[in-house]
GROMACS .gro file of C-alpha atoms in nm:
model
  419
    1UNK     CA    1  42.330  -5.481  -3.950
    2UNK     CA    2  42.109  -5.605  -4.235
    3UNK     CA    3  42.165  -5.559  -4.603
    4UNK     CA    4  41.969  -5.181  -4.724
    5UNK     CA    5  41.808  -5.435  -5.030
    6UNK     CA    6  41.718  -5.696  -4.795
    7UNK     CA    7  41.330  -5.572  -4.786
    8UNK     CA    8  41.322  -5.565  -5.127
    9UNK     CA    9  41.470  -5.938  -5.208
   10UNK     CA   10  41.182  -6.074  -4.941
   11UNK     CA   11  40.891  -5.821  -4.981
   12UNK     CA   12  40.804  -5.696  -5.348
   13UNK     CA   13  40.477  -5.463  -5.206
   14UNK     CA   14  40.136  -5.503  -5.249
   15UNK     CA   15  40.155  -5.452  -5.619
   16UNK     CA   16  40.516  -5.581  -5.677
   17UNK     CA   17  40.424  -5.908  -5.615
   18UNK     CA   18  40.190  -5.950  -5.876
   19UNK     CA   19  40.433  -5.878  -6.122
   20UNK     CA   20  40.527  -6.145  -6.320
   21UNK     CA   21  40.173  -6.255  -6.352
   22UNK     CA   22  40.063  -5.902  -6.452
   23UNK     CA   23  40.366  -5.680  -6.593
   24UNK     CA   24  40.338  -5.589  -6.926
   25UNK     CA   25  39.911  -5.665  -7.003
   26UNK     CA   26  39.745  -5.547  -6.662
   27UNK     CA   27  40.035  -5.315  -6.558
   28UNK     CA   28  40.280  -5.085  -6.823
   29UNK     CA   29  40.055  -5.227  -7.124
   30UNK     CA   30  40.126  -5.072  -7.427
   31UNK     CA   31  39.904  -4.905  -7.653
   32UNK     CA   32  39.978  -4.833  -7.970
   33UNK     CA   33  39.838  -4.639  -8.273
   34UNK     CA   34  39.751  -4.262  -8.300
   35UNK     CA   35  39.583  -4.155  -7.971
   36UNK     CA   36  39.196  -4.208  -7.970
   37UNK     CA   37  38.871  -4.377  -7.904
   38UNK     CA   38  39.008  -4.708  -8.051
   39UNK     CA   39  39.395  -4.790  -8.066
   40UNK     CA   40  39.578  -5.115  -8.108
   41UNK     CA   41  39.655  -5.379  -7.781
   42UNK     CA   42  39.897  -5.679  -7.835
   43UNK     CA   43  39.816  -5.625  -8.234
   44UNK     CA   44  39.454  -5.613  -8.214
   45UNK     CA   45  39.226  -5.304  -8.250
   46UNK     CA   46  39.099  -5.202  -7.881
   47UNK     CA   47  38.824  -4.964  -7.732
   48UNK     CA   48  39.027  -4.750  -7.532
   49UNK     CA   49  38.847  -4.598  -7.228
   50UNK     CA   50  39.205  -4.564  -7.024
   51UNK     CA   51  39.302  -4.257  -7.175
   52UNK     CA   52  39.241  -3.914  -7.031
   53UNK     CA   53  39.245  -3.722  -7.331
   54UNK     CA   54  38.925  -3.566  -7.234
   55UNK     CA   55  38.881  -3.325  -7.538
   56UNK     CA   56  39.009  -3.541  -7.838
   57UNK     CA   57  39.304  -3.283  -7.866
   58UNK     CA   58  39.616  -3.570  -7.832
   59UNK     CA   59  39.539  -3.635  -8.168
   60UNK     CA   60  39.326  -3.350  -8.340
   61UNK     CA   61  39.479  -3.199  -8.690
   62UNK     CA   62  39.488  -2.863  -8.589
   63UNK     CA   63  39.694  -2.910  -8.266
   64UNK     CA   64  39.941  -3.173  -8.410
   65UNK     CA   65  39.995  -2.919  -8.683
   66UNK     CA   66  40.105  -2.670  -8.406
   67UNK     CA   67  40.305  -2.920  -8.271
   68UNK     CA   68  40.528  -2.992  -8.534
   69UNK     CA   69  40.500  -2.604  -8.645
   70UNK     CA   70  40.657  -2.581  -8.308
   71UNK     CA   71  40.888  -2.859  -8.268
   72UNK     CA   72  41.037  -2.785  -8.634
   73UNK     CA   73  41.090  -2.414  -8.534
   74UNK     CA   74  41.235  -2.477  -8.157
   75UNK     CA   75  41.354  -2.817  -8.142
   76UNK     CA   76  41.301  -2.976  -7.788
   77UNK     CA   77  41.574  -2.836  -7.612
   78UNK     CA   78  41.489  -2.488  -7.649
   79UNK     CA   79  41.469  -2.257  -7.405
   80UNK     CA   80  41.803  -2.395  -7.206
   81UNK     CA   81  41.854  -2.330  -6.835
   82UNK     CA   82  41.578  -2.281  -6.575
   83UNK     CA   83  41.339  -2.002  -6.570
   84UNK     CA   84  41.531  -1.759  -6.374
   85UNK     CA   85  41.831  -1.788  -6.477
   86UNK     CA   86  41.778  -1.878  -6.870
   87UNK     CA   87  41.486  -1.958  -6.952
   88UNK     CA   88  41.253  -1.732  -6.947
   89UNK     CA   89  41.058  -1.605  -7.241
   90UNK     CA   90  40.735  -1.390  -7.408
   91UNK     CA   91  40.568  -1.713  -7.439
   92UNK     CA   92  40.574  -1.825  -7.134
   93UNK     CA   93  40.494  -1.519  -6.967
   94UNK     CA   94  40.159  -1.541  -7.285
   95UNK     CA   95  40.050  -1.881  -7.153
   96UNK     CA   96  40.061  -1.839  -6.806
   97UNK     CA   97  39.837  -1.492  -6.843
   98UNK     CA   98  39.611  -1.629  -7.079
   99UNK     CA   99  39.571  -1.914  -6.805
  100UNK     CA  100  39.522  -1.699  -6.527
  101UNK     CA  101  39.183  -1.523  -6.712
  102UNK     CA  102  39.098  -1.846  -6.815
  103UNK     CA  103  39.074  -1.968  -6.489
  104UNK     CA  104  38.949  -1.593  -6.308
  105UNK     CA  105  39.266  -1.564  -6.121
  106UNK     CA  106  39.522  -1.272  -6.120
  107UNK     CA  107  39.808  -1.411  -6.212
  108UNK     CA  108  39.942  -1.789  -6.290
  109UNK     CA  109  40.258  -1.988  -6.278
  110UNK     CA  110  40.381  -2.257  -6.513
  111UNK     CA  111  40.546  -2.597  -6.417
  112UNK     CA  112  40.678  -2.846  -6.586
  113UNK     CA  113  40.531  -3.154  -6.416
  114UNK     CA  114  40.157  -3.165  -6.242
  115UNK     CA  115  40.299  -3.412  -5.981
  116UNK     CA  116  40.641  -3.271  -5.938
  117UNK     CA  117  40.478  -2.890  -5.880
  118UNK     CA  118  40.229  -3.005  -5.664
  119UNK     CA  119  40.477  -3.167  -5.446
  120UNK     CA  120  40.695  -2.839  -5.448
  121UNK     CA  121  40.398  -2.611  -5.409
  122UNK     CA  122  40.270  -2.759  -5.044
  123UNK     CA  123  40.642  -2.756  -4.955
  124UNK     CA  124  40.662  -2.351  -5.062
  125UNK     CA  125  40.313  -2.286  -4.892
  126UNK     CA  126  40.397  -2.433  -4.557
  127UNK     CA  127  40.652  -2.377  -4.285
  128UNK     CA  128  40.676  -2.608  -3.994
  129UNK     CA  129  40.478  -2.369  -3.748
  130UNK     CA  130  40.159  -2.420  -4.013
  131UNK     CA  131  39.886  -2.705  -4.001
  132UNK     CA  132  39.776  -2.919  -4.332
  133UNK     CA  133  39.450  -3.063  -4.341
  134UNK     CA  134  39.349  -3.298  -4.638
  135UNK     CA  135  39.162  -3.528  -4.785
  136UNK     CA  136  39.212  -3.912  -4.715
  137UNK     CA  137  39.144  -3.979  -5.043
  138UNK     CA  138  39.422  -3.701  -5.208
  139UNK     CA  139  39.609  -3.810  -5.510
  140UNK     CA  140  39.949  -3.949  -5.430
  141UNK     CA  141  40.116  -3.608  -5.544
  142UNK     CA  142  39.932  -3.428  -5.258
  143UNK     CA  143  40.022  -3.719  -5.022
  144UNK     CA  144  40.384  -3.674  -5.097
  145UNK     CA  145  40.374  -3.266  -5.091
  146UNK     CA  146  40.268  -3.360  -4.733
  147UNK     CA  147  40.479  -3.569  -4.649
  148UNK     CA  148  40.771  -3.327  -4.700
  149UNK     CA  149  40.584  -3.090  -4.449
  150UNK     CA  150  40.784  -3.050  -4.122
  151UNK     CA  151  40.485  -2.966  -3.914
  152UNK     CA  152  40.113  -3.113  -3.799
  153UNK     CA  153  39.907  -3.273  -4.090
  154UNK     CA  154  39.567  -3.425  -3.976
  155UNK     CA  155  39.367  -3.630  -4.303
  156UNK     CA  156  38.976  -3.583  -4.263
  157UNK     CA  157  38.736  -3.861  -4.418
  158UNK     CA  158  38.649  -3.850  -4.754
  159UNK     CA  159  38.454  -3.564  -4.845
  160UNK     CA  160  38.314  -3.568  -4.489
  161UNK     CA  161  38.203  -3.204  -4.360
  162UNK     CA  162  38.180  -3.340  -4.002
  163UNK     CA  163  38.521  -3.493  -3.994
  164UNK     CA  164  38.721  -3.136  -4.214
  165UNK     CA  165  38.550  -2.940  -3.916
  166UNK     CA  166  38.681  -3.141  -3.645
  167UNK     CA  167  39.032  -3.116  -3.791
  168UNK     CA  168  38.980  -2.751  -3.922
  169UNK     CA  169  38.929  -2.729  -3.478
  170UNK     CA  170  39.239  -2.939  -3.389
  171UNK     CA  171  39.460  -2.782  -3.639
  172UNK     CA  172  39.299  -2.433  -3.503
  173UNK     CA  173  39.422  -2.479  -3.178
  174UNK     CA  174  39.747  -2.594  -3.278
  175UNK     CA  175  39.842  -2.295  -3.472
  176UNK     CA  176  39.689  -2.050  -3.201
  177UNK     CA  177  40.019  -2.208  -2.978
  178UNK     CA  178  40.283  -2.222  -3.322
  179UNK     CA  179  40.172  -1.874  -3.451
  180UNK     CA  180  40.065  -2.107  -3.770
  181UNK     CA  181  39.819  -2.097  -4.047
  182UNK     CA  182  39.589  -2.391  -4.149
  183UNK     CA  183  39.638  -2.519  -4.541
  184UNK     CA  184  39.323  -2.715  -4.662
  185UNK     CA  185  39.381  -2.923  -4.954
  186UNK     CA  186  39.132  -3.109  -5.137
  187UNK     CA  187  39.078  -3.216  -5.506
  188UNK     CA  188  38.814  -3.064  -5.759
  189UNK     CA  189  38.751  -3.380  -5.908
  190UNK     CA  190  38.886  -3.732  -5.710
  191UNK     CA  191  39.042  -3.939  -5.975
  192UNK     CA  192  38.947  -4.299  -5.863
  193UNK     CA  193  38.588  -4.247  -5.756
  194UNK     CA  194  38.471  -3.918  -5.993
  195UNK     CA  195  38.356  -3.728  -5.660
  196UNK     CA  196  38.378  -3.378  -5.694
  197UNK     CA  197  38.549  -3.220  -5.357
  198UNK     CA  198  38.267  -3.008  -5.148
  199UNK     CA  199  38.454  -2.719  -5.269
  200UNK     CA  200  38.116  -2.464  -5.196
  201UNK     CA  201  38.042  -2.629  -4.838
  202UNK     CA  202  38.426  -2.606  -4.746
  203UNK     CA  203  38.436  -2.228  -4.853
  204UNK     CA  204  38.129  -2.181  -4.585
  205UNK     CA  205  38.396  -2.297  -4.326
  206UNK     CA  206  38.602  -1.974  -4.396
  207UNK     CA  207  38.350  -1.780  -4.220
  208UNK     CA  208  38.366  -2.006  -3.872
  209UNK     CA  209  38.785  -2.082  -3.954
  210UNK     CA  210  39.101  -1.910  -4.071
  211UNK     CA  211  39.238  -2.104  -4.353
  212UNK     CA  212  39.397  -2.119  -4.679
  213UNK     CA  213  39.239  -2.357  -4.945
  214UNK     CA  214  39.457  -2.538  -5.215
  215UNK     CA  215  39.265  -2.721  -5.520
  216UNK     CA  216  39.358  -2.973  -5.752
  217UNK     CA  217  39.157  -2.981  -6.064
  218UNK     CA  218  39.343  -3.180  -6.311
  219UNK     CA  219  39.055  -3.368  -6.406
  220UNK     CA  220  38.806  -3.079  -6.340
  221UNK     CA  221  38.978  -2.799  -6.562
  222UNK     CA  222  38.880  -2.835  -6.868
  223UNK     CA  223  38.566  -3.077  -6.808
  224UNK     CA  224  38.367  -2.880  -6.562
  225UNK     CA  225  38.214  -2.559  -6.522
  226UNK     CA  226  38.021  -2.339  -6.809
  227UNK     CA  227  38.292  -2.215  -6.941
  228UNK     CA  228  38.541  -2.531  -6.869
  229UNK     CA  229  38.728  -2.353  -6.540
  230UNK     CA  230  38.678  -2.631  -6.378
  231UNK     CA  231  38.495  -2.788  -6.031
  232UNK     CA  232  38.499  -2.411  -5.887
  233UNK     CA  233  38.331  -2.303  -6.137
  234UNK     CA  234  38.062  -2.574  -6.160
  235UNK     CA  235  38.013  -2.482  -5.759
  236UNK     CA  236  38.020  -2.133  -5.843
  237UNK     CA  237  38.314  -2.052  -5.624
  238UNK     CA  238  38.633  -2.041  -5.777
  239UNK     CA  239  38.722  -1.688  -5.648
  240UNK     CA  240  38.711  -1.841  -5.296
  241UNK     CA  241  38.998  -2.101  -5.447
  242UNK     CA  242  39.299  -1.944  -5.275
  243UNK     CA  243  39.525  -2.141  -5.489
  244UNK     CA  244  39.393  -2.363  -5.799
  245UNK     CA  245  39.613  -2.625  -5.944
  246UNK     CA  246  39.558  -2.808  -6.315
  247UNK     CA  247  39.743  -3.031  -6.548
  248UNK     CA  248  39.816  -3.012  -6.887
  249UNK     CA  249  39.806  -3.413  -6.888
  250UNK     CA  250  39.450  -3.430  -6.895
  251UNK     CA  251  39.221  -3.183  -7.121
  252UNK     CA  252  39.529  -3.037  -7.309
  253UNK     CA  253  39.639  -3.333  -7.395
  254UNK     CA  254  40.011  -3.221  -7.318
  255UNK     CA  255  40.284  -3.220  -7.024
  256UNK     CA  256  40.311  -2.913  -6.790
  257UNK     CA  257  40.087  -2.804  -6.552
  258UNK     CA  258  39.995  -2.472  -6.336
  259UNK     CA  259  39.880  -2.299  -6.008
  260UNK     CA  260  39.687  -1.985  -6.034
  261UNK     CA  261  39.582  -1.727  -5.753
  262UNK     CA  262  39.604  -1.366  -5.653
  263UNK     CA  263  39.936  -1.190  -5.775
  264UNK     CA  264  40.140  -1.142  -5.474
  265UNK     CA  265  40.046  -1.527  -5.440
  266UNK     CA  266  40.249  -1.631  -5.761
  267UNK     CA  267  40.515  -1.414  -5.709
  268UNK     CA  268  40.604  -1.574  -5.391
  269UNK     CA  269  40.567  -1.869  -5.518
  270UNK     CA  270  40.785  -1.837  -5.816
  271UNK     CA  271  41.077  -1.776  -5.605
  272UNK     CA  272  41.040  -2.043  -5.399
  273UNK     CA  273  40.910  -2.331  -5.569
  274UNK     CA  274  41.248  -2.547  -5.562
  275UNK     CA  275  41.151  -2.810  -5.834
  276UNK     CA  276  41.094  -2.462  -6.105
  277UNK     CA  277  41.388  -2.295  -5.940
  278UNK     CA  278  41.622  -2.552  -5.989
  279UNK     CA  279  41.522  -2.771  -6.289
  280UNK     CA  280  41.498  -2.677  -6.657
  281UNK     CA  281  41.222  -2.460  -6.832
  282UNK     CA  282  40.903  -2.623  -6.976
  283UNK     CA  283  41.017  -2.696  -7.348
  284UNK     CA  284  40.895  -2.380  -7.624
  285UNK     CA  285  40.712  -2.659  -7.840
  286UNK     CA  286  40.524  -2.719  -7.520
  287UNK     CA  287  40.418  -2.384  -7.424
  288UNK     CA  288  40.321  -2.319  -7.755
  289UNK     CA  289  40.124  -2.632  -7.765
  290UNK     CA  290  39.926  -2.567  -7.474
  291UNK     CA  291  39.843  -2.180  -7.598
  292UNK     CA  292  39.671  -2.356  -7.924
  293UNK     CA  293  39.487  -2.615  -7.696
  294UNK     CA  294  39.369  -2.335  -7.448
  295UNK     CA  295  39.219  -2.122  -7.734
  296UNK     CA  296  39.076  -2.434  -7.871
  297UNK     CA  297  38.885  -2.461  -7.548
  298UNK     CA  298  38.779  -2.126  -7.481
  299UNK     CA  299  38.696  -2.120  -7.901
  300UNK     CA  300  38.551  -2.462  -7.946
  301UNK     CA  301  38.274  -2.520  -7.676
  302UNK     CA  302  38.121  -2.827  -7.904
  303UNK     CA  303  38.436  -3.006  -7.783
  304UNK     CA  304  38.265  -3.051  -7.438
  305UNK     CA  305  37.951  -3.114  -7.549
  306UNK     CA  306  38.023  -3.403  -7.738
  307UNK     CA  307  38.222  -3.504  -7.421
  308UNK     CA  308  37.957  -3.497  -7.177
  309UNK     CA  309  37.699  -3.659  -7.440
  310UNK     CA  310  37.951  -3.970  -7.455
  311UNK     CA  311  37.962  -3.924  -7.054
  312UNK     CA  312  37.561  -3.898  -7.002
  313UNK     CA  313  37.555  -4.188  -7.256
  314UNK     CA  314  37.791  -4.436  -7.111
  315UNK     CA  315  37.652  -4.351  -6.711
  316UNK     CA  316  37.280  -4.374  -6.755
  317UNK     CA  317  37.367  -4.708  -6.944
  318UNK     CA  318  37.585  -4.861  -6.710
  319UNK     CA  319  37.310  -4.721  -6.403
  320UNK     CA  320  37.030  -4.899  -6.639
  321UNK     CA  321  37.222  -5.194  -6.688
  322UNK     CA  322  37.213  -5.258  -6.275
  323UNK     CA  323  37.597  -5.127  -6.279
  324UNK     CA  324  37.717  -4.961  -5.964
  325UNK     CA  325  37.906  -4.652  -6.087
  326UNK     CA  326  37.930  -4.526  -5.718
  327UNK     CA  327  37.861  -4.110  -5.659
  328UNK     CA  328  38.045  -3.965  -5.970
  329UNK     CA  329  37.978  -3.677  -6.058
  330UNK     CA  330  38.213  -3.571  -6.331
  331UNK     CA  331  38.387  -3.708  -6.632
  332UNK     CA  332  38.506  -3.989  -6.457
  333UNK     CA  333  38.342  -4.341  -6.428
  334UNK     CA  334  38.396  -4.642  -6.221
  335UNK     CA  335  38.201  -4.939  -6.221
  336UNK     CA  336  38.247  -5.134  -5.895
  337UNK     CA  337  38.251  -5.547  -5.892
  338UNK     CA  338  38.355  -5.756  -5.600
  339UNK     CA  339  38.595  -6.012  -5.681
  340UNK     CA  340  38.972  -6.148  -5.569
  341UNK     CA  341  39.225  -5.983  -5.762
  342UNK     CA  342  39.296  -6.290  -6.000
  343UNK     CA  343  38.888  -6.266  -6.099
  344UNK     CA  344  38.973  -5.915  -6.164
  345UNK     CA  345  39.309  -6.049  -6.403
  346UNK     CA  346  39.085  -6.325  -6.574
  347UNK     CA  347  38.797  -6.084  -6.611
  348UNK     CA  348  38.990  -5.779  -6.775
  349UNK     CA  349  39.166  -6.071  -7.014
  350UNK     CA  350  38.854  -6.171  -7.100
  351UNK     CA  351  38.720  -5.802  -7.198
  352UNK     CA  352  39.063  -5.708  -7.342
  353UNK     CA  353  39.107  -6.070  -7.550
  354UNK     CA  354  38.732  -6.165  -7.629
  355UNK     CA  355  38.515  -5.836  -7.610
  356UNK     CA  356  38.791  -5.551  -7.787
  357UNK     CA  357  38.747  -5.356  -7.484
  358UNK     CA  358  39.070  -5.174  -7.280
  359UNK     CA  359  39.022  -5.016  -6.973
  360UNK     CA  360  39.203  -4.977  -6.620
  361UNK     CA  361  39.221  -5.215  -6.343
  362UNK     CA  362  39.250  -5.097  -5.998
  363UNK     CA  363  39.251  -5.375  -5.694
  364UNK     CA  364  39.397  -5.321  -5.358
  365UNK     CA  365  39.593  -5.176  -5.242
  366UNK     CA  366  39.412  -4.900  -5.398
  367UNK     CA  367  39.114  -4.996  -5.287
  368UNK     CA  368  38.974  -5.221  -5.050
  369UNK     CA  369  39.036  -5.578  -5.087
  370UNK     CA  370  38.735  -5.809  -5.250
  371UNK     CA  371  38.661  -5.485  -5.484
  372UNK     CA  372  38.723  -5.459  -5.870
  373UNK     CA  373  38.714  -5.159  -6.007
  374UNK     CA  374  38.697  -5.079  -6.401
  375UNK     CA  375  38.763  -4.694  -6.447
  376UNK     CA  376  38.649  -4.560  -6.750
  377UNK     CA  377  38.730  -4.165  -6.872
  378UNK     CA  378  38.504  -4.113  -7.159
  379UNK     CA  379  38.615  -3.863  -7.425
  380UNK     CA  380  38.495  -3.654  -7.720
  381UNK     CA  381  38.620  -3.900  -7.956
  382UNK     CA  382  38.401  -4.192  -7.841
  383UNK     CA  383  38.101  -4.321  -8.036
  384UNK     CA  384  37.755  -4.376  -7.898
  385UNK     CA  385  37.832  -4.745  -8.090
  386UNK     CA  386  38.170  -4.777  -7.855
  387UNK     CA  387  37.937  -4.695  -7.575
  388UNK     CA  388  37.670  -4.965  -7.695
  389UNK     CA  389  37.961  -5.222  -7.764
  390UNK     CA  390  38.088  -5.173  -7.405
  391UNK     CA  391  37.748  -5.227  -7.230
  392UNK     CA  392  37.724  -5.563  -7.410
  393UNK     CA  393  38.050  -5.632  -7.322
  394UNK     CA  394  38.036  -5.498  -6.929
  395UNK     CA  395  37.704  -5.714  -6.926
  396UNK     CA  396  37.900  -6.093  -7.017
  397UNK     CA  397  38.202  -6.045  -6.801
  398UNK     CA  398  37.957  -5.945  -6.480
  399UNK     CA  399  37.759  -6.284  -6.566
  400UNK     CA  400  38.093  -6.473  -6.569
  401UNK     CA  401  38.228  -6.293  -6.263
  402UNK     CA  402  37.890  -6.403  -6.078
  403UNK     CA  403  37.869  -6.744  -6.186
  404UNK     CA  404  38.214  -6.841  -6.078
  405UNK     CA  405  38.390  -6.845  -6.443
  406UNK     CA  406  38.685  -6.634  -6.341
  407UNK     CA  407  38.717  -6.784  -6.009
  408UNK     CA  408  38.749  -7.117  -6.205
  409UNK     CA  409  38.998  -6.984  -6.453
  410UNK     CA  410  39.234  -6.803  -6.169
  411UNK     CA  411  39.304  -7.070  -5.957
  412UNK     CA  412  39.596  -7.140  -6.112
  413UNK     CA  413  39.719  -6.750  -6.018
  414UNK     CA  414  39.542  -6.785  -5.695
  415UNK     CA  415  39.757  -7.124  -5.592
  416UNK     CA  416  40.092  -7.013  -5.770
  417UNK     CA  417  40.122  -6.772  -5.533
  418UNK     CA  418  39.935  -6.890  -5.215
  419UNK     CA  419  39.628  -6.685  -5.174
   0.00000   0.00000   0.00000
């Protein structure tokens, strides 16, 4: 019998093993400074494009007056105990209404962590007689929801119609044998690639299939639709959204997160959702945090105009600069290079060290190996001069990239390690 930690002394993972080349600048960085368009790296001042304070609210007077207000009135142990037991209060039951109309739903349901809920709601939805089908490309808080699921799961291709049919058919058949229903899951917005899920063509499948469909918007509340509801509401079919799920992390500029759907829904799953059930109530500085940065929204629609200028801005540049941004079509926006993943460390050192310009790194495993990808989330607090900074600056590290600079400068990385 082997040793439990021998697989980690001899394999570190895909990412692991990069550590002590990357750990602390291209992985857990820290930024520092009041949250915003620029904020300090390693001492010096930074364009930040890595943080997903969509609004400009993380830092906004008005909402870090609340805050404290809040904090100083509370503390940040208050209320103590989980909801059902002890702690439950007016506010809460305020936030999550005000949520639900927000987001044209009957009723809502607060949790304290987007990934945590989300893993507890597809374990509350599904029994093992019941089929999931989702997206290949689901967030790694779907994945693991899944994963807990005792029954058939079947992934379809990436915002392929052809390929959800076919599994919407397999899982079909399946459940007319189990007595099960089918749970389709797919995101609102896809946080890598800025895709919006085909939310309005997989609705038209409800006419040829029985199913349930679960949404995660976390980057789509708040961003999309006319009135900021989110990638439903952009599609114009948010009351075909049998459950909708958003963060707080993103647009709010806060922890917590939600699900919203018809009443009888929510009540279920209020008594059933194990990580609400058994773990303590979203802090009272929080809730009333997030009812000041939901009014802001619904109150302050200039807050998403300026964020989709700085989004139109930075995208047609990058497209007129030859950049491939991919098929985004929300807030979101990558810019694909190909390149080894030490090209990718010697080109973001370059951009962070040379060019004042911070912004995530994402190599395989993530993606597929000889792809870079820079991902860039644009906010209200940008410039159009950040913008015109960061073309100049995208424009020097692709020449350098191309004409073998990085390749020259990671070979050192590349040989340390035996690549």
């Amino acid at each position: 019998m082997r040793d439990l930690f021998d697989k980690i002394y001899k394999d570190k993972g895909p990412l692991g093993k990069w550590a002590q080349q990357a750990e602390g600048y291209f992985v857990f960085p820290k930024l520092e400074g009041p949250i915003s368009n620029r904020m300090k790296f390693r001492g010096k001042e930074v364009i930040t494009w890595s943080i997903n304070d969509y609004l400009g609210l993380a830092n906004h007077p008005e909402v870090r007056k609340v805050d404290a207000e809040a904090a100083a009135e509370y503390g940040s142990a208050y209320p103590m105990g989980a909801r059902m037991m002890s702690g439950h209060t007016d506010l809460h039951e305020q936030l999550q209404d005000e949520l639900a109309s927000f987001v044209n739903k009957e009723a809502s349901y607060l949790l304290n962590f987007g990934y945590q809920g989300m893993v507890s709601t597809i374990d509350a939805l599904v029994s093992k007689q019941d089929v999931i089908v989702y997206d290949v490309d689901a967030h790694a808080c779907i994945i693991d929801g899944v994963r807990l699921h005792l029954g058939q799961r079947f992934t379809y291709m990436h915002n392929d119609m052809e390929s959800i049919e076919k599994n919407l058919q397999r899982a079909t058949k399946i459940c007319e044998q189990t007595g099960g229903g089918i749970l389709l899951i797919s995101e609102g917005v896809f946080g890598m690639r800025g895709e919006q899920g085909r939310l309005k063509e997989i609705v038209e499948l409800k006419k040829k299939y029985n199913f349930r469909l679960f949404v995660d918007d976390a980057h789509g509340f708040g961003t999309l639709g006319a009135t900021g509801a989110g990638a439903g509401e952009e599609q114009g079919v948010q009351d075909d959204i049998d459950v909708y799920f958003a963060t707080f992390a993103k647009s709010l500029a806060s922890t917590g997160a939600f699900i919203a759907g018809d009443k009888e829904i929510m009540d279920y799953l209020k008594y059933n959702l194990r990580s609400q059930m058994f773990a303590k109530s979203l802090q009272m500085q929080l809730v009333v945090g997030a009812l000041k940065r939901l009014d802001m929204l619904r109150t302050m629609p200039q807050l998403k105009e300026k964020l989709w200028e700085n989004v139109n801005a930075l995208q047609t540049g990058l497209k007129d600069n030859g950049f491939d941004i991919g098929t985004t079509q929300s807030c979101v926006t990558p810019v694909y290079l190909k390149g080894s993943i030490p090209e990718a460390m010697a080109l973001v050192r370059d951009l962070r060290e040379n060019h004042g310009i911070f912004c995530s790194i994402v190599v395989y495993p993530v993606i597929p190996k000889g792809l870079i990808l820079l991902r860039m989330i644009p906010t209200a607090t940008h410039t159009l001069e950040d913008i015109e900074l960061t073309l100049t600056a995208f424009s020097a590290i692709r020449e350098r990239l191309e004409n073998g600079t990085y390749k020259r400068l990671s070979a050192a990385v590349t040989a340390s390690l035996g690549e």
